[in-house]
Amino acid sequence: MNAEQKYLDEIALRLGAESEGLFLTWKGRVALYAILEAMEIGEGDEVILPAFTCVVVPNAILYRGAIPIYVDIEKETLNASYESIVASVSENTKAIICQNTFGLSSDLDRIADFARKKGIYTIEDCTHGFGGTFHGEPNGSFCDAAFYSTQWNKPFSTGIGGIGWVRNDDVQKRLNVSSYADPSWKSRTSLSLLLFVRKNMLRGWNYWPAVKLYRWLSKNNLVLGSSSGSEISDVQKPNGYELRSSQVQYKAGVKALEGLEAVLKRRKQNAMLLTRALADLGKYHVSEELHADHAFLKYPILVKDKSKIESLAVQNRLELGDWFNSQLHPVQSDLIRWGLNVEMYPISKHIATHILNIPCDTVNVDRYVRFLEQFNEELI
Ligand SMILES: Cc1ncc(COP(=O)(O)O)c(C=O)c1O
């Protein structure tokens, strides 16, 4: 069996999917683009998405000539609420993107049911959610299509990488990924090198300096990055965007999936310990009711002053994440270029200003709990 089929079979097994509906891409955003393309979404069509996401999501919509329609999120799930989605539907709405923020699901039953009745497609953004479930079913099972990311820091990682899962037969027939190009030799070699560095050289204490250096290098196109410079400064589709996956990713993916179950278990246990600690402190936390289904990738905390807590974490040699450091992570200003007026989405704005996250796969959850207790006054 070839490496690609082996990887697809391993994914299918975990999603309870038929491997026919699955496809692989160079990045998760490319899988979203391919899904929008197969849904024939184009000029003037509207796509609903949360006003708290990664910029590459509206990019994929804009690259199709379509219009992103943002909706505010709810504090409890960090996802767009059913009510705000319904209120944003117009006769031009063609699709609704239901995000899996940090592993937490949208109100999928109601949204998918409503969309079906209206003849609107649904797409689950499972980039944070591979391995988690909603009402006992794997994330990605509830919509016409879903996409996943295997970028750094995702539920399992191939450095960069994307997976698409199309469940709607008509959309599946129109998928065009086989015509996408292969990534260049240079990109594949860079990816292998970065995977080597990550495996052998990245440690807890040098995490933040290394991430900052990597972000700077990739922003300036000096190293293969999650996003090229133009994706965070412009809304034009960069050259060489529609790319398939590669051997490097198939092999890294199969290896990474081997350890996934154990990591998911640890994520769930850690998330519960963090919830209980934050609840005891009377601070923002994810309600216990939401724990049964979800495999938390990151545990959200809200803090008064992000840079203060970030430097305290560095001093304490603890890794903290900064997703989403803006409503269109990682773009810091001029979000109106992507059609997003930050003032119109007060909850998303508040959360983006105050959120940091704890990686849920940590083996040091007790140290995080002590850190939260020690700096309790800094938490919201
Ligand atoms: C919510 C969300 N959607 C989509 C993506 C895109 O995934 P990728 O980087 O694999 O293109 C990301 C990336 O982190 C994300 O956070």
mmCIF file of C-alpha atoms in Angstrom, residues 124-350:
data_model
loop_
_atom_site.group_PDB
_atom_site.id
_atom_site.type_symbol
_atom_site.label_atom_id
_atom_site.label_comp_id
_atom_site.label_asym_id
_atom_site.label_seq_id
_atom_site.Cartn_x
_atom_site.Cartn_y
_atom_site.Cartn_z
ATOM 1 C CA GLU A 124 -17.097 22.359 9.955
ATOM 2 C CA ASP A 125 -13.753 24.016 10.630
ATOM 3 C CA CYS A 126 -12.195 21.169 12.599
ATOM 4 C CA THR A 127 -8.675 22.564 12.440
ATOM 5 C CA HIS A 128 -8.546 22.429 16.259
ATOM 6 C CA GLY A 129 -10.832 19.461 16.643
ATOM 7 C CA PHE A 130 -9.472 16.230 15.155
ATOM 8 C CA GLY A 131 -10.134 13.428 17.641
ATOM 9 C CA GLY A 132 -12.890 15.221 19.522
ATOM 10 C CA THR A 133 -16.579 14.425 19.316
ATOM 11 C CA PHE A 134 -19.956 16.123 19.382
ATOM 12 C CA HIS A 135 -22.870 14.101 20.794
ATOM 13 C CA GLY A 136 -20.596 11.070 20.627
ATOM 14 C CA GLU A 137 -19.826 11.406 16.899
ATOM 15 C CA PRO A 138 -16.383 12.433 15.598
ATOM 16 C CA ASN A 139 -15.935 16.130 14.861
ATOM 17 C CA GLY A 140 -16.615 16.669 11.186
ATOM 18 C CA SER A 141 -19.579 14.252 11.015
ATOM 19 C CA PHE A 142 -22.338 16.839 11.190
ATOM 20 C CA CYS A 143 -21.835 19.049 8.156
ATOM 21 C CA ASP A 144 -21.722 18.708 4.363
ATOM 22 C CA ALA A 145 -17.952 18.969 4.605
ATOM 23 C CA ALA A 146 -15.216 19.438 7.158
ATOM 24 C CA PHE A 147 -11.561 20.322 7.103
ATOM 25 C CA TYR A 148 -8.700 19.685 9.524
ATOM 26 C CA SER A 149 -5.223 21.083 9.987
ATOM 27 C CA THR A 150 -2.085 19.179 10.909
ATOM 28 C CA GLN A 151 -0.006 22.323 11.267
ATOM 29 C CA TRP A 152 2.304 22.838 14.280
ATOM 30 C CA ASN A 153 0.339 22.760 17.508
ATOM 31 C CA LYS A 154 -2.696 21.035 16.051
ATOM 32 C CA PRO A 155 -4.289 17.833 17.468
ATOM 33 C CA PHE A 156 -1.610 15.851 15.624
ATOM 34 C CA SER A 157 1.053 17.434 13.498
ATOM 35 C CA THR A 158 2.810 16.989 10.188
ATOM 36 C CA GLY A 159 4.429 20.451 10.478
ATOM 37 C CA ILE A 160 1.987 21.859 8.021
ATOM 38 C CA GLY A 161 -0.826 19.940 6.359
ATOM 39 C CA GLY A 162 -4.539 19.739 5.682
ATOM 40 C CA ILE A 163 -7.288 17.150 5.444
ATOM 41 C CA GLY A 164 -10.699 17.558 3.850
ATOM 42 C CA TRP A 165 -13.741 15.363 4.375
ATOM 43 C CA VAL A 166 -16.688 15.820 2.038
ATOM 44 C CA ARG A 167 -19.842 13.973 3.036
ATOM 45 C CA ASN A 168 -22.227 15.545 0.534
ATOM 46 C CA ASP A 169 -22.169 13.359 -2.612
ATOM 47 C CA ASP A 170 -22.734 16.175 -5.115
ATOM 48 C CA VAL A 171 -20.000 18.287 -3.585
ATOM 49 C CA GLN A 172 -17.697 15.266 -3.511
ATOM 50 C CA LYS A 173 -18.155 14.713 -7.266
ATOM 51 C CA ARG A 174 -17.070 18.284 -7.986
ATOM 52 C CA LEU A 175 -13.855 18.153 -5.923
ATOM 53 C CA ASN A 176 -10.930 19.290 -8.007
ATOM 54 C CA VAL A 177 -7.953 18.602 -5.736
ATOM 55 C CA SER A 178 -6.393 16.090 -8.134
ATOM 56 C CA SER A 179 -5.647 19.008 -10.469
ATOM 57 C CA TYR A 180 -3.718 20.900 -7.759
ATOM 58 C CA ALA A 181 0.071 21.028 -8.050
ATOM 59 C CA ASP A 182 2.603 19.159 -5.929
ATOM 60 C CA PRO A 183 4.605 21.242 -3.436
ATOM 61 C CA SER A 184 8.078 22.135 -4.698
ATOM 62 C CA TRP A 185 11.209 20.206 -3.770
ATOM 63 C CA LYS A 186 12.363 23.250 -1.767
ATOM 64 C CA SER A 187 9.149 23.354 0.287
ATOM 65 C CA ARG A 188 9.252 19.630 0.980
ATOM 66 C CA THR A 189 12.891 19.781 2.055
ATOM 67 C CA SER A 190 12.248 22.800 4.299
ATOM 68 C CA LEU A 191 9.348 20.961 5.906
ATOM 69 C CA SER A 192 11.512 17.895 6.622
ATOM 70 C CA LEU A 193 14.155 20.135 8.165
ATOM 71 C CA LEU A 194 11.646 21.971 10.356
ATOM 72 C CA LEU A 195 10.164 18.681 11.559
ATOM 73 C CA PHE A 196 13.676 17.578 12.510
ATOM 74 C CA VAL A 197 14.343 20.819 14.442
ATOM 75 C CA ARG A 198 11.035 20.544 16.264
ATOM 76 C CA LYS A 199 11.602 16.944 17.274
ATOM 77 C CA ASN A 200 15.198 17.345 18.389
ATOM 78 C CA MET A 201 15.694 20.927 19.503
ATOM 79 C CA LEU A 202 12.492 22.527 20.768
ATOM 80 C CA ARG A 203 12.103 22.451 24.564
ATOM 81 C CA GLY A 204 9.616 24.068 26.984
ATOM 82 C CA TRP A 205 12.005 26.822 28.016
ATOM 83 C CA ASN A 206 12.962 27.922 24.502
ATOM 84 C CA TYR A 207 9.423 27.589 23.109
ATOM 85 C CA TRP A 208 8.479 31.270 23.049
ATOM 86 C CA PRO A 209 11.741 32.716 21.692
ATOM 87 C CA ALA A 210 11.741 29.950 19.054
ATOM 88 C CA VAL A 211 8.097 30.592 18.068
ATOM 89 C CA LYS A 212 8.717 34.344 17.825
ATOM 90 C CA LEU A 213 11.792 33.781 15.654
ATOM 91 C CA TYR A 214 9.920 31.308 13.445
ATOM 92 C CA ARG A 215 6.989 33.711 13.022
ATOM 93 C CA TRP A 216 9.318 36.555 12.076
ATOM 94 C CA LEU A 217 11.284 34.414 9.626
ATOM 95 C CA SER A 218 8.155 33.024 7.989
ATOM 96 C CA LYS A 219 6.442 36.425 7.835
ATOM 97 C CA ASN A 220 9.442 37.642 5.890
ATOM 98 C CA ASN A 221 9.393 34.518 3.713
ATOM 99 C CA LEU A 222 12.829 33.437 4.999
ATOM 100 C CA VAL A 223 11.630 30.023 6.088
ATOM 101 C CA LEU A 224 8.660 27.840 5.143
ATOM 102 C CA GLY A 225 5.842 29.241 7.258
ATOM 103 C CA SER A 226 2.295 28.475 8.166
ATOM 104 C CA SER A 227 1.337 31.676 6.352
ATOM 105 C CA SER A 228 3.290 33.516 3.673
ATOM 106 C CA GLY A 229 3.730 37.280 4.207
ATOM 107 C CA SER A 230 1.076 38.161 1.636
ATOM 108 C CA GLU A 231 -1.600 36.053 3.337
ATOM 109 C CA ILE A 232 -1.508 38.333 6.353
ATOM 110 C CA SER A 233 -1.056 41.615 4.519
ATOM 111 C CA ASP A 234 -3.235 41.182 1.465
ATOM 112 C CA VAL A 235 -6.443 39.571 0.228
ATOM 113 C CA GLN A 236 -5.084 38.345 -3.124
ATOM 114 C CA LYS A 237 -4.543 34.636 -3.561
ATOM 115 C CA PRO A 238 -0.771 33.988 -3.516
ATOM 116 C CA ASN A 239 0.837 32.048 -6.363
ATOM 117 C CA GLY A 240 1.137 28.347 -5.733
ATOM 118 C CA TYR A 241 -1.675 28.300 -3.144
ATOM 119 C CA GLU A 242 -3.600 25.267 -4.429
ATOM 120 C CA LEU A 243 -1.231 22.482 -3.465
ATOM 121 C CA ARG A 244 -1.674 18.817 -2.730
ATOM 122 C CA SER A 245 -0.037 17.049 0.173
ATOM 123 C CA SER A 246 3.361 15.312 0.030
ATOM 124 C CA GLN A 247 5.247 12.167 1.069
ATOM 125 C CA VAL A 248 6.814 14.030 4.024
ATOM 126 C CA GLN A 249 3.328 14.688 5.391
ATOM 127 C CA TYR A 250 1.958 11.182 4.772
ATOM 128 C CA LYS A 251 4.808 9.663 6.737
ATOM 129 C CA ALA A 252 4.778 12.246 9.544
ATOM 130 C CA GLY A 253 0.978 11.879 9.752
ATOM 131 C CA VAL A 254 0.956 8.106 10.161
ATOM 132 C CA LYS A 255 3.614 8.388 12.884
ATOM 133 C CA ALA A 256 1.831 11.222 14.707
ATOM 134 C CA LEU A 257 -1.507 9.394 14.666
ATOM 135 C CA GLU A 258 0.023 6.482 16.564
ATOM 136 C CA GLY A 259 0.264 8.582 19.707
ATOM 137 C CA LEU A 260 -3.006 10.473 19.304
ATOM 138 C CA GLU A 261 -5.279 8.444 21.614
ATOM 139 C CA ALA A 262 -2.915 8.815 24.569
ATOM 140 C CA VAL A 263 -2.560 12.550 23.959
ATOM 141 C CA LEU A 264 -6.326 13.009 23.671
ATOM 142 C CA LYS A 265 -6.815 11.283 27.004
ATOM 143 C CA ARG A 266 -4.240 13.536 28.638
ATOM 144 C CA ARG A 267 -5.847 16.635 27.061
ATOM 145 C CA LYS A 268 -9.232 15.736 28.534
ATOM 146 C CA GLN A 269 -7.818 15.055 31.996
ATOM 147 C CA ASN A 270 -5.761 18.251 32.010
ATOM 148 C CA ALA A 271 -8.692 20.342 30.784
ATOM 149 C CA MET A 272 -10.840 19.066 33.654
ATOM 150 C CA LEU A 273 -8.136 19.886 36.224
ATOM 151 C CA LEU A 274 -7.836 23.394 34.776
ATOM 152 C CA THR A 275 -11.612 23.884 34.799
ATOM 153 C CA ARG A 276 -11.837 22.865 38.449
ATOM 154 C CA ALA A 277 -8.908 25.073 39.463
ATOM 155 C CA LEU A 278 -10.324 28.098 37.643
ATOM 156 C CA ALA A 279 -13.839 27.453 38.970
ATOM 157 C CA ASP A 280 -12.422 27.343 42.525
ATOM 158 C CA LEU A 281 -10.714 30.661 41.897
ATOM 159 C CA GLY A 282 -13.986 32.075 40.560
ATOM 160 C CA LYS A 283 -12.419 32.861 37.162
ATOM 161 C CA TYR A 284 -13.437 32.353 33.532
ATOM 162 C CA HIS A 285 -13.509 28.652 32.648
ATOM 163 C CA VAL A 286 -15.195 26.215 30.295
ATOM 164 C CA SER A 287 -18.321 24.774 31.864
ATOM 165 C CA GLU A 288 -17.986 21.165 33.057
ATOM 166 C CA GLU A 289 -20.999 20.186 30.933
ATOM 167 C CA LEU A 290 -18.988 20.850 27.793
ATOM 168 C CA HIS A 291 -16.196 18.502 28.803
ATOM 169 C CA ALA A 292 -17.759 15.129 28.014
ATOM 170 C CA ASP A 293 -17.610 15.582 24.271
ATOM 171 C CA HIS A 294 -14.601 17.711 23.668
ATOM 172 C CA ALA A 295 -10.924 17.000 23.325
ATOM 173 C CA PHE A 296 -9.393 20.298 24.235
ATOM 174 C CA LEU A 297 -6.458 21.337 22.115
ATOM 175 C CA LYS A 298 -5.882 24.514 24.088
ATOM 176 C CA TYR A 299 -7.438 25.626 27.344
ATOM 177 C CA PRO A 300 -8.598 29.261 27.158
ATOM 178 C CA ILE A 301 -7.859 31.635 30.008
ATOM 179 C CA LEU A 302 -8.762 35.319 30.157
ATOM 180 C CA VAL A 303 -6.222 37.703 31.643
ATOM 181 C CA LYS A 304 -6.207 41.429 32.348
ATOM 182 C CA ASP A 305 -2.861 42.136 30.692
ATOM 183 C CA LYS A 306 -1.618 39.605 28.175
ATOM 184 C CA SER A 307 1.972 40.787 27.852
ATOM 185 C CA LYS A 308 2.424 40.787 31.644
ATOM 186 C CA ILE A 309 1.226 37.180 31.931
ATOM 187 C CA GLU A 310 3.250 36.132 28.897
ATOM 188 C CA SER A 311 6.456 37.422 30.460
ATOM 189 C CA LEU A 312 5.595 35.838 33.826
ATOM 190 C CA ALA A 313 5.105 32.537 31.980
ATOM 191 C CA VAL A 314 8.499 32.873 30.283
ATOM 192 C CA GLN A 315 10.111 33.590 33.695
ATOM 193 C CA ASN A 316 8.411 30.473 35.049
ATOM 194 C CA ARG A 317 9.445 28.453 31.996
ATOM 195 C CA LEU A 318 5.855 27.714 31.093
ATOM 196 C CA GLU A 319 4.552 27.632 27.553
ATOM 197 C CA LEU A 320 1.423 29.732 26.959
ATOM 198 C CA GLY A 321 -0.240 30.137 23.576
ATOM 199 C CA ASP A 322 -1.619 33.381 22.157
ATOM 200 C CA TRP A 323 -4.373 32.173 19.768
ATOM 201 C CA PHE A 324 -6.304 34.239 18.657
ATOM 202 C CA ASN A 325 -4.240 37.324 19.273
ATOM 203 C CA SER A 326 -6.669 39.314 17.136
ATOM 204 C CA GLN A 327 -10.116 38.653 15.709
ATOM 205 C CA LEU A 328 -8.340 37.557 12.516
ATOM 206 C CA HIS A 329 -5.231 35.970 13.986
ATOM 207 C CA PRO A 330 -2.447 37.029 13.474
ATOM 208 C CA VAL A 331 -3.364 40.294 11.677
ATOM 209 C CA GLN A 332 -3.080 43.150 14.162
ATOM 210 C CA SER A 333 -4.624 46.105 12.324
ATOM 211 C CA ASP A 334 -6.717 47.159 9.347
ATOM 212 C CA LEU A 335 -9.034 44.139 9.652
ATOM 213 C CA ILE A 336 -11.510 46.091 7.550
ATOM 214 C CA ARG A 337 -9.528 44.895 4.524
ATOM 215 C CA TRP A 338 -11.012 41.491 5.247
ATOM 216 C CA GLY A 339 -14.424 43.143 5.695
ATOM 217 C CA LEU A 340 -14.289 42.963 9.506
ATOM 218 C CA ASN A 341 -15.183 46.036 11.552
ATOM 219 C CA VAL A 342 -13.943 45.031 15.028
ATOM 220 C CA GLU A 343 -16.406 47.347 16.811
ATOM 221 C CA MET A 344 -19.373 45.379 15.480
ATOM 222 C CA TYR A 345 -18.439 42.222 17.416
ATOM 223 C CA PRO A 346 -17.951 43.219 21.075
ATOM 224 C CA ILE A 347 -17.616 39.727 22.557
ATOM 225 C CA SER A 348 -15.074 38.644 19.937
ATOM 226 C CA LYS A 349 -13.166 41.886 20.520
ATOM 227 C CA HIS A 350 -13.142 41.431 24.298
#
